C-alpha positions as a LaTeX table, in Angstrom:
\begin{tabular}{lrrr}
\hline
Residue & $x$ (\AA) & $y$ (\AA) & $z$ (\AA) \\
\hline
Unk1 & 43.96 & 129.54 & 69.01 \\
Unk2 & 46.43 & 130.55 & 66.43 \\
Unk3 & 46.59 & 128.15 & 63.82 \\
Unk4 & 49.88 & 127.21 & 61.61 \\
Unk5 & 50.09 & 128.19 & 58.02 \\
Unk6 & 50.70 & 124.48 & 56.78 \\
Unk7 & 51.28 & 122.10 & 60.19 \\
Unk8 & 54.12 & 119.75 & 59.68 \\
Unk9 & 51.15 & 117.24 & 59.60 \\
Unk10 & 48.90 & 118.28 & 57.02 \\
Unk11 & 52.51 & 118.57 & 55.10 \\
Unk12 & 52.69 & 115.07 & 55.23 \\
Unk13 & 49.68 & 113.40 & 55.16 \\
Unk14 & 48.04 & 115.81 & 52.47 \\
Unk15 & 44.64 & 115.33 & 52.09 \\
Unk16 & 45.00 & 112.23 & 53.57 \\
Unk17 & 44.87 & 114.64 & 57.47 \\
Unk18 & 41.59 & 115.82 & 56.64 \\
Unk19 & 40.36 & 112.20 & 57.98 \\
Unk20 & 41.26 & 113.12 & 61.63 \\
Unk21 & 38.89 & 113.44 & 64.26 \\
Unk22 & 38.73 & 116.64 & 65.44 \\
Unk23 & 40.91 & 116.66 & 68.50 \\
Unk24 & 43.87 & 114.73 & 66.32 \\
Unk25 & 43.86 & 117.65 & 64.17 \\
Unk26 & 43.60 & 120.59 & 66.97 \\
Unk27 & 46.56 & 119.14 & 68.42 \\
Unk28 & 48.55 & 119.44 & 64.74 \\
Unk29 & 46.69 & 122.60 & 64.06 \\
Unk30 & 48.19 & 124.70 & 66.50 \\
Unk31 & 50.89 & 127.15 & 65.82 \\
Unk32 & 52.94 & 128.63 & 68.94 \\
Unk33 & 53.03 & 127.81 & 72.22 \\
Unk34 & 50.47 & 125.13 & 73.73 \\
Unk35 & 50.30 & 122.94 & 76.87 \\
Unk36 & 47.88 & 120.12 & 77.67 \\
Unk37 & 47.54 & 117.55 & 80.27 \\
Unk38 & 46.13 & 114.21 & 80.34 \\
Unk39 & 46.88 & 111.00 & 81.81 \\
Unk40 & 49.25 & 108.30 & 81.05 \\
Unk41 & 50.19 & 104.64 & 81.79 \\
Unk42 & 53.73 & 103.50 & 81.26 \\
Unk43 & 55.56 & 99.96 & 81.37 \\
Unk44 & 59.39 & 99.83 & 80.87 \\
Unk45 & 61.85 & 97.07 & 79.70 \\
Unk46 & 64.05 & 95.68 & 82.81 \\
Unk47 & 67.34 & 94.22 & 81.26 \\
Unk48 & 70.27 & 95.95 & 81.24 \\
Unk49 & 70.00 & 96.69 & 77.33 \\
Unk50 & 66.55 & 97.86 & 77.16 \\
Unk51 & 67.22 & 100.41 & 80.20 \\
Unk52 & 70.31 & 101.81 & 78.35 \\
Unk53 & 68.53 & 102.36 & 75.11 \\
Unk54 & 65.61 & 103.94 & 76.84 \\
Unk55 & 68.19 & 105.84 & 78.75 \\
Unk56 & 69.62 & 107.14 & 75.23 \\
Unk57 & 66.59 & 108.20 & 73.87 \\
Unk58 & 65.14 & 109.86 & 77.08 \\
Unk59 & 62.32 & 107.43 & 77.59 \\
Unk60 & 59.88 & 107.87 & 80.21 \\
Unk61 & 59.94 & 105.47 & 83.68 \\
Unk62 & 57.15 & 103.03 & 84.58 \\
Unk63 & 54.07 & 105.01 & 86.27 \\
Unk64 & 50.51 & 105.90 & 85.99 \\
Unk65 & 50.25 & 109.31 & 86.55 \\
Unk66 & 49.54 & 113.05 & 84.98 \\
Unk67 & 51.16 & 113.98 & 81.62 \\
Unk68 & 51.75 & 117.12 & 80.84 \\
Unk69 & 53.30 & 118.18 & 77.10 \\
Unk70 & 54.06 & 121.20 & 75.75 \\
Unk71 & 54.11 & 121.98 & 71.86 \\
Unk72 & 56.05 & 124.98 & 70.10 \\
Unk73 & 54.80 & 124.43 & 66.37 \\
Unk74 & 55.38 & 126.07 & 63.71 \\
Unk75 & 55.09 & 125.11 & 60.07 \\
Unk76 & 59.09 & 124.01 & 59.63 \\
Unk77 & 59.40 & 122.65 & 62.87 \\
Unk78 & 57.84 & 121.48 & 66.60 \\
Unk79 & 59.62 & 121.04 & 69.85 \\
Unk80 & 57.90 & 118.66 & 72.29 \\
Unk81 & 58.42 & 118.52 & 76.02 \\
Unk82 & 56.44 & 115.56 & 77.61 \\
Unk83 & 56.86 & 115.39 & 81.55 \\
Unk84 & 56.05 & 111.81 & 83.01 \\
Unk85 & 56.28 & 111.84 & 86.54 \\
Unk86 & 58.86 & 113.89 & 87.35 \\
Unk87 & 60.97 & 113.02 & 83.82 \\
Unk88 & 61.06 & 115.07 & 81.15 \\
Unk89 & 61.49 & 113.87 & 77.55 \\
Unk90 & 61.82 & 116.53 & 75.02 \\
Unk91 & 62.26 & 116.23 & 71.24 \\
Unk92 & 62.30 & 117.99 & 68.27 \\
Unk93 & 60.47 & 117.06 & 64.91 \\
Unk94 & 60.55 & 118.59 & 61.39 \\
Unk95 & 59.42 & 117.11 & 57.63 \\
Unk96 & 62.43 & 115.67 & 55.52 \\
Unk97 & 62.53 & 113.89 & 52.61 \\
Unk98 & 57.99 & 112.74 & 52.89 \\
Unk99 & 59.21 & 111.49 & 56.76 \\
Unk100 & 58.39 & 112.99 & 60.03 \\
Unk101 & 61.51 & 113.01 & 61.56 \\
Unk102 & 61.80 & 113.16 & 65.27 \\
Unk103 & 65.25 & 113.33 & 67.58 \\
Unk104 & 65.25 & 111.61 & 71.11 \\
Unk105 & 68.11 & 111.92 & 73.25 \\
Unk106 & 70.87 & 110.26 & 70.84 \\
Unk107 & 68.71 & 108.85 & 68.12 \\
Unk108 & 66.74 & 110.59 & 65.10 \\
Unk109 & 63.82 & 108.81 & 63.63 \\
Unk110 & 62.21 & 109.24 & 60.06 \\
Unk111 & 58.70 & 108.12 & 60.40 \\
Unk112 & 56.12 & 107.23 & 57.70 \\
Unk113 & 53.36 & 108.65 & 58.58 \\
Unk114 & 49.74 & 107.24 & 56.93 \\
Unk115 & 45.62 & 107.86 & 58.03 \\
Unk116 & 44.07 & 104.48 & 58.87 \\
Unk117 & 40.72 & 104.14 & 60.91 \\
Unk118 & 40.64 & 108.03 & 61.51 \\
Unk119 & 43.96 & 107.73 & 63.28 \\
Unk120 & 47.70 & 108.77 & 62.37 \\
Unk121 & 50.09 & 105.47 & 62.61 \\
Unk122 & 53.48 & 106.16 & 62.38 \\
Unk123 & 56.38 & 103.16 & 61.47 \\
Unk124 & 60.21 & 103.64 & 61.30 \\
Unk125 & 61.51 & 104.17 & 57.88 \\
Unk126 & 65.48 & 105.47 & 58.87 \\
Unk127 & 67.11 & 105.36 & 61.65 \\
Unk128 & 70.59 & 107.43 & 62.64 \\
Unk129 & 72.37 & 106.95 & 66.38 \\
Unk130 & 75.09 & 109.35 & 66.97 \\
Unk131 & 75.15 & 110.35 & 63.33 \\
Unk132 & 75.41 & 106.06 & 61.99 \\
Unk133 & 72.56 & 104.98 & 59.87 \\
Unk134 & 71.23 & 101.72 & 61.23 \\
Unk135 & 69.06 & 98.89 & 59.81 \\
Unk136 & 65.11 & 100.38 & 59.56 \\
Unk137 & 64.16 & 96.77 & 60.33 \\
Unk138 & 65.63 & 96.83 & 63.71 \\
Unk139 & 62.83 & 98.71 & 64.46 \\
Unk140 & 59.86 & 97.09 & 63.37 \\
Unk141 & 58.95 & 96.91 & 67.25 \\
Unk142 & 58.30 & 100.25 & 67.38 \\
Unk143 & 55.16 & 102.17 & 66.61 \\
Unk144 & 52.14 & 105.06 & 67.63 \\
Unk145 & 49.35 & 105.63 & 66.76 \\
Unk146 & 47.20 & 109.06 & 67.58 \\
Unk147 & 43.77 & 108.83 & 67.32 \\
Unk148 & 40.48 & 110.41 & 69.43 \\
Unk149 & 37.70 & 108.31 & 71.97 \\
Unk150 & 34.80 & 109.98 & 73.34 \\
Unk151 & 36.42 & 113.41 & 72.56 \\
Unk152 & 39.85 & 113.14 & 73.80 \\
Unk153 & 42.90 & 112.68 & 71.93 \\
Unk154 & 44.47 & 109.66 & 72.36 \\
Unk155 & 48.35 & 107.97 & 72.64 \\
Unk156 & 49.41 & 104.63 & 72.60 \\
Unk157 & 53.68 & 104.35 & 71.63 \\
Unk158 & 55.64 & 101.03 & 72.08 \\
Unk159 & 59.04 & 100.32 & 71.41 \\
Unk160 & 60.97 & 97.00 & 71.38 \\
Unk161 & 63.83 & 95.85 & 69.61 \\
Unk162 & 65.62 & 92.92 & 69.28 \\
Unk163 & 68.09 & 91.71 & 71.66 \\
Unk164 & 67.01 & 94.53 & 73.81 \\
Unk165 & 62.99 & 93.19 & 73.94 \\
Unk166 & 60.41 & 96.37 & 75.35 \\
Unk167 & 61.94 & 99.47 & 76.16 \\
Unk168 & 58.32 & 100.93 & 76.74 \\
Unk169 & 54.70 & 100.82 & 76.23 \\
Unk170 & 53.15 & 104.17 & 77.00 \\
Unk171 & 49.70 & 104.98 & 76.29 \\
Unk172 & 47.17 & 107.82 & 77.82 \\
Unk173 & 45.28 & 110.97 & 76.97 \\
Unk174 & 45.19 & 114.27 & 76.58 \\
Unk175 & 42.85 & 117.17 & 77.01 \\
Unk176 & 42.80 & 119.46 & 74.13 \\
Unk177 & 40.39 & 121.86 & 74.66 \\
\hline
\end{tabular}
Protein backbone atom coordinates (compact mmCIF):
# COMPACT_ATOMS: atom_id res chain seq x y z
CA UNK A 1 0.00 0.00 0.00
CA UNK A 2 1.57 3.23 -0.94
CA UNK A 3 0.45 5.85 1.19
CA UNK A 4 -0.02 9.75 0.16
CA UNK A 5 2.28 12.36 1.50
CA UNK A 6 -0.65 14.52 3.05
CA UNK A 7 -4.27 12.87 1.73
CA UNK A 8 -6.63 15.55 0.68
CA UNK A 9 -8.38 14.34 3.94
CA UNK A 10 -6.02 14.65 6.62
CA UNK A 11 -5.57 18.26 4.74
CA UNK A 12 -8.80 19.08 5.84
CA UNK A 13 -9.78 17.65 8.81
CA UNK A 14 -6.26 18.10 10.57
CA UNK A 15 -5.99 16.39 13.56
CA UNK A 16 -9.44 16.22 13.67
CA UNK A 17 -8.84 12.65 10.84
CA UNK A 18 -6.91 10.98 13.35
CA UNK A 19 -10.51 10.04 14.96
CA UNK A 20 -11.32 7.64 12.02
CA UNK A 21 -11.72 4.13 12.36
CA UNK A 22 -9.30 2.41 10.68
CA UNK A 23 -10.88 1.45 7.40
CA UNK A 24 -12.21 5.37 6.98
CA UNK A 25 -8.70 6.30 7.02
CA UNK A 26 -7.15 3.37 4.67
CA UNK A 27 -9.53 4.44 2.18
CA UNK A 28 -8.07 8.37 2.45
CA UNK A 29 -4.66 7.00 3.06
CA UNK A 30 -4.01 5.61 -0.15
CA UNK A 31 -1.96 7.23 -2.79
CA UNK A 32 -2.22 5.82 -6.54
CA UNK A 33 -4.31 3.60 -8.00
CA UNK A 34 -6.93 1.49 -5.81
CA UNK A 35 -10.15 -0.46 -6.50
CA UNK A 36 -12.63 -1.91 -4.01
CA UNK A 37 -15.94 -3.49 -4.14
CA UNK A 38 -18.74 -3.65 -1.85
CA UNK A 39 -22.35 -3.54 -1.99
CA UNK A 40 -24.85 -0.89 -2.41
CA UNK A 41 -28.59 -0.03 -2.16
CA UNK A 42 -29.97 2.83 -4.18
CA UNK A 43 -33.49 4.69 -4.33
CA UNK A 44 -34.02 7.47 -6.96
CA UNK A 45 -36.41 10.51 -7.22
CA UNK A 46 -39.28 9.84 -10.01
CA UNK A 47 -40.49 13.39 -11.19
CA UNK A 48 -39.40 14.82 -14.08
CA UNK A 49 -37.09 17.42 -12.11
CA UNK A 50 -35.42 15.14 -9.81
CA UNK A 51 -34.48 12.68 -12.85
CA UNK A 52 -32.96 15.66 -14.78
CA UNK A 53 -30.86 16.86 -11.94
CA UNK A 54 -29.67 13.40 -11.18
CA UNK A 55 -29.16 13.12 -14.86
CA UNK A 56 -26.78 16.35 -14.62
CA UNK A 57 -24.79 15.26 -11.98
CA UNK A 58 -24.37 11.57 -13.15
CA UNK A 59 -26.31 10.00 -10.34
CA UNK A 60 -26.60 6.42 -10.00
CA UNK A 61 -30.18 4.41 -10.95
CA UNK A 62 -32.29 2.55 -8.36
CA UNK A 63 -30.70 -1.07 -7.61
CA UNK A 64 -29.22 -3.27 -5.05
CA UNK A 65 -26.34 -4.63 -6.42
CA UNK A 66 -22.23 -4.76 -6.45
CA UNK A 67 -20.28 -1.45 -6.29
CA UNK A 68 -17.23 -1.21 -7.51
CA UNK A 69 -15.00 2.31 -7.16
CA UNK A 70 -11.86 3.10 -8.16
CA UNK A 71 -9.58 5.88 -6.47
CA UNK A 72 -6.48 7.71 -8.17
CA UNK A 73 -5.25 9.86 -5.06
CA UNK A 74 -2.79 11.84 -4.73
CA UNK A 75 -2.12 14.61 -2.26
CA UNK A 76 -3.58 17.68 -4.71
CA UNK A 77 -6.17 15.75 -6.11
CA UNK A 78 -8.49 12.25 -6.42
CA UNK A 79 -10.50 11.01 -9.31
CA UNK A 80 -13.35 8.66 -8.37
CA UNK A 81 -15.08 6.21 -10.65
CA UNK A 82 -18.07 4.48 -8.85
CA UNK A 83 -19.90 1.82 -11.17
CA UNK A 84 -23.58 1.04 -9.97
CA UNK A 85 -25.03 -1.48 -11.99
CA UNK A 86 -23.93 -0.96 -15.16
CA UNK A 87 -23.61 3.20 -14.62
CA UNK A 88 -20.69 4.78 -14.07
CA UNK A 89 -20.37 8.03 -12.08
CA UNK A 90 -17.01 9.52 -12.01
CA UNK A 91 -15.81 12.71 -10.27
CA UNK A 92 -13.03 14.56 -9.42
CA UNK A 93 -12.20 16.16 -5.92
CA UNK A 94 -9.40 18.51 -4.72
CA UNK A 95 -9.02 20.97 -1.34
CA UNK A 96 -9.93 24.75 -2.03
CA UNK A 97 -10.37 27.41 0.07
CA UNK A 98 -10.79 24.65 3.84
CA UNK A 99 -13.68 22.78 1.36
CA UNK A 100 -13.53 19.48 -0.27
CA UNK A 101 -14.64 20.25 -3.46
CA UNK A 102 -16.06 17.61 -5.68
CA UNK A 103 -17.40 17.97 -9.59
CA UNK A 104 -20.39 15.72 -10.79
CA UNK A 105 -21.43 15.81 -14.21
CA UNK A 106 -22.39 19.71 -14.47
CA UNK A 107 -22.21 20.74 -10.86
CA UNK A 108 -19.09 21.39 -8.43
CA UNK A 109 -19.63 21.10 -4.76
CA UNK A 110 -17.53 22.68 -1.82
CA UNK A 111 -18.12 20.51 1.11
CA UNK A 112 -17.39 21.14 4.84
CA UNK A 113 -16.04 18.45 5.97
CA UNK A 114 -16.06 17.77 10.14
CA UNK A 115 -15.28 14.26 12.51
CA UNK A 116 -18.42 13.44 14.52
CA UNK A 117 -19.01 9.91 16.16
CA UNK A 118 -15.75 8.52 14.46
CA UNK A 119 -17.28 9.32 11.10
CA UNK A 120 -16.57 12.08 8.31
CA UNK A 121 -20.02 14.13 7.58
CA UNK A 122 -19.84 16.25 4.83
CA UNK A 123 -22.64 19.41 4.19
CA UNK A 124 -22.75 21.80 1.16
CA UNK A 125 -21.09 25.05 1.74
CA UNK A 126 -20.96 26.47 -2.31
CA UNK A 127 -22.45 25.41 -4.97
CA UNK A 128 -21.55 26.34 -8.93
CA UNK A 129 -23.80 24.75 -12.07
CA UNK A 130 -22.31 25.44 -15.36
CA UNK A 131 -19.94 27.98 -13.88
CA UNK A 132 -23.29 30.14 -11.79
CA UNK A 133 -22.94 30.21 -8.10
CA UNK A 134 -26.21 29.11 -6.56
CA UNK A 135 -27.83 29.49 -3.10
CA UNK A 136 -25.76 26.89 -0.49
CA UNK A 137 -29.16 26.55 1.19
CA UNK A 138 -30.72 24.91 -1.73
CA UNK A 139 -28.89 22.18 -0.67
CA UNK A 140 -29.42 21.53 2.79
CA UNK A 141 -31.03 18.10 1.54
CA UNK A 142 -27.97 16.83 0.73
CA UNK A 143 -25.42 15.02 2.83
CA UNK A 144 -22.76 11.72 3.55
CA UNK A 145 -21.44 10.52 5.93
CA UNK A 146 -18.35 7.78 5.87
CA UNK A 147 -17.90 5.91 8.74
CA UNK A 148 -16.81 1.92 9.58
CA UNK A 149 -19.29 -1.22 11.18
CA UNK A 150 -17.88 -4.43 12.08
CA UNK A 151 -14.74 -3.63 9.96
CA UNK A 152 -16.03 -2.37 6.78
CA UNK A 153 -16.18 1.02 5.57
CA UNK A 154 -19.32 2.37 5.27
CA UNK A 155 -21.57 4.94 2.77
CA UNK A 156 -24.73 6.40 3.22
CA UNK A 157 -25.27 9.83 0.55
CA UNK A 158 -28.75 11.47 0.05
CA UNK A 159 -29.66 14.24 -1.96
CA UNK A 160 -32.95 16.22 -2.19
CA UNK A 161 -33.72 19.59 -3.04
CA UNK A 162 -36.51 21.61 -3.15
CA UNK A 163 -38.96 21.64 -5.84
CA UNK A 164 -37.13 18.71 -7.18
CA UNK A 165 -37.74 16.43 -3.66
CA UNK A 166 -35.04 13.04 -3.58
CA UNK A 167 -32.84 12.66 -6.34
CA UNK A 168 -31.18 9.66 -4.41
CA UNK A 169 -30.48 7.83 -1.32
CA UNK A 170 -27.54 5.52 -1.77
CA UNK A 171 -25.96 3.72 0.95
CA UNK A 172 -23.63 0.35 1.04
CA UNK A 173 -20.15 -0.90 1.76
CA UNK A 174 -17.01 -1.42 0.80
CA UNK A 175 -14.20 -3.85 1.30
CA UNK A 176 -10.96 -2.24 1.98
CA UNK A 177 -8.63 -4.68 2.67
Amino acid sequence: MSVAAVSLYRQLLGARYDALPPSVRALHERAGLHRYRGQVESERGTGWLSRLCAWATRLPPATRDAIEVEIVASPESERWLRRFAGHDMPSRLWAQDGLLCERLGLVRFGFALDVEDAAVRWRVARVHALGLPLPARWFDGVSASESEREGRYRFDVRAALPLAGLLVHYRGWLDVA
